Amino acid sequence: MKIIKVDNYNEASAKAFEVFKNQIITQPESILGLATGSTPRKLYEMMIEDHQTNGTSYKQVKTFNLDEYVGLDGADEQSYEYFMNHNLFDHIDIDKQNTHVPSGIGDIAKNIADYNQMLKDNPIDLQLLGIGSNGHIGFNEPGTAKDSVTSLVDLKQSTIDDNARLFFGGDVTKVPTQAISMGIANILAAKKIVLIACGQNKADAIKTLIEGKESSECPASFLQSHPDVTVIIDKEAASALK
Ligand code: F6R
């Protein structure tokens, strides 16, 4: 595991941007695994700015997102599909047909089966991850098995609380209690993985990811067995490390 320590969120985003830009330049038909939440926002801003000023093209890129809330459709401002359109896809030259976010409405079992098949058919070259304060990656909460694939998951109260602080206008009752998430096995199947973590509330999870034992209690620790993981952390997220 490669660990890059930086001073702050902007520097962390810039380091991740270097990896993503290099991926797209060297392999224009890359398949990217993407994340939502507060962490990737700056990286996506940098990708948009780079596309607009330098013409970096996403015309041949395909994307697969980690997760989606159950019950929210793409028109809902809190859905991850809306987040991706608004924060990235609407501002670059990607073909929307090539962007994929699990669907949290309609026939959930079919949506999940279809997503797993699409992931099999489209192996991810570069996967972006954030990390939950409880050690989740995607919405794979503590207790998730290493061989899990895309499935319907129940969100832990800590995740619901974390997400209400930043989204849903602070209203915990508005956060869906279930989501569809790519599983750990889907994430580990990516050729290369970049995880960004910033802030004090990520320090314990980062300590377990880097210094702890591999265990489903901290699903991010399963990344230890992947051959090409880069963890980019700011000072606060690194503060509990030895
Ligand atoms: C989002 C996702 C989650 C987040 C994690 C951290 O697609 O899969 O694992 O990366 O909850 O969220 P933020 O970045 O808001 O701290």
CSV table of C-alpha atoms in Angstrom, one decimal, residues 32-111:
chain,number,residue,atom,x,y,z
A,32,LEU,CA,-13.3,4.4,-13.8
A,33,GLY,CA,-15.0,3.5,-10.5
A,34,LEU,CA,-16.3,6.7,-8.9
A,35,ALA,CA,-17.5,7.8,-5.5
A,36,THR,CA,-19.7,10.5,-4.1
A,37,GLY,CA,-19.9,12.3,-0.8
A,38,SER,CA,-17.9,15.4,0.3
A,39,THR,CA,-14.4,13.9,-0.3
A,40,PRO,CA,-14.3,13.7,-4.2
A,41,ARG,CA,-15.9,17.2,-4.8
A,42,LYS,CA,-12.6,19.0,-5.2
A,43,LEU,CA,-11.1,16.3,-7.4
A,44,TYR,CA,-14.1,16.5,-9.7
A,45,GLU,CA,-13.8,20.3,-9.8
A,46,MET,CA,-10.1,19.8,-10.9
A,47,MET,CA,-11.2,17.3,-13.6
A,48,ILE,CA,-13.8,19.8,-14.9
A,49,GLU,CA,-11.3,22.7,-14.9
A,50,ASP,CA,-8.7,20.6,-16.6
A,51,HIS,CA,-11.2,19.5,-19.2
A,52,GLN,CA,-12.2,23.1,-19.9
A,53,THR,CA,-8.7,24.6,-20.0
A,54,ASN,CA,-6.6,21.7,-21.4
A,55,GLY,CA,-9.3,19.8,-23.4
A,56,THR,CA,-8.7,16.5,-21.5
A,57,SER,CA,-11.4,14.3,-23.0
A,58,TYR,CA,-13.7,11.7,-21.4
A,59,LYS,CA,-15.4,10.8,-24.7
A,60,GLN,CA,-14.2,7.2,-24.5
A,61,VAL,CA,-14.3,6.9,-20.7
A,62,LYS,CA,-16.9,4.6,-18.9
A,63,THR,CA,-17.8,5.1,-15.3
A,64,PHE,CA,-19.4,3.0,-12.6
A,65,ASN,CA,-20.4,4.5,-9.2
A,66,LEU,CA,-20.1,2.7,-5.9
A,67,ASP,CA,-23.5,3.2,-4.6
A,68,GLU,CA,-27.0,4.8,-4.5
A,69,TYR,CA,-29.7,5.3,-1.9
A,70,VAL,CA,-32.7,3.1,-2.1
A,71,GLY,CA,-35.9,5.1,-2.9
A,72,LEU,CA,-34.3,8.2,-4.5
A,73,ASP,CA,-34.5,8.6,-8.2
A,74,GLY,CA,-32.0,10.6,-10.3
A,75,ALA,CA,-34.1,13.7,-10.2
A,76,ASP,CA,-33.8,13.8,-6.4
A,77,GLU,CA,-31.1,16.3,-5.4
A,78,GLN,CA,-29.8,14.0,-2.7
A,79,SER,CA,-29.4,11.0,-5.0
A,80,TYR,CA,-26.0,10.0,-6.0
A,81,GLU,CA,-27.0,10.0,-9.7
A,82,TYR,CA,-27.9,13.7,-9.3
A,83,PHE,CA,-24.7,14.3,-7.5
A,84,MET,CA,-22.6,12.8,-10.3
A,85,ASN,CA,-24.4,14.7,-13.0
A,86,HIS,CA,-24.3,18.0,-11.1
A,87,ASN,CA,-20.7,17.7,-9.8
A,88,LEU,CA,-19.0,16.1,-12.8
A,89,PHE,CA,-20.8,14.5,-15.8
A,90,ASP,CA,-22.7,17.7,-16.9
A,91,HIS,CA,-19.4,19.6,-17.2
A,92,ILE,CA,-17.2,17.2,-19.2
A,93,ASP,CA,-17.6,15.6,-22.6
A,94,ILE,CA,-18.5,12.1,-21.3
A,95,ASP,CA,-21.3,10.3,-23.1
A,96,LYS,CA,-24.0,9.9,-20.4
A,97,GLN,CA,-24.7,6.4,-21.8
A,98,ASN,CA,-21.3,5.4,-20.5
A,99,THR,CA,-22.0,6.6,-17.0
A,100,HIS,CA,-23.5,4.1,-14.5
A,101,VAL,CA,-24.9,4.6,-11.0
A,102,PRO,CA,-26.9,1.8,-9.4
A,103,SER,CA,-30.6,2.4,-9.6
A,104,GLY,CA,-32.3,2.7,-6.2
A,105,ILE,CA,-35.8,2.6,-7.6
A,106,GLY,CA,-38.0,0.0,-9.3
A,107,ASP,CA,-37.0,-3.7,-9.2
A,108,ILE,CA,-34.1,-3.5,-6.8
A,109,ALA,CA,-33.1,-7.2,-7.2
A,110,LYS,CA,-33.0,-6.9,-11.0
A,111,ASN,CA,-31.0,-3.6,-10.7
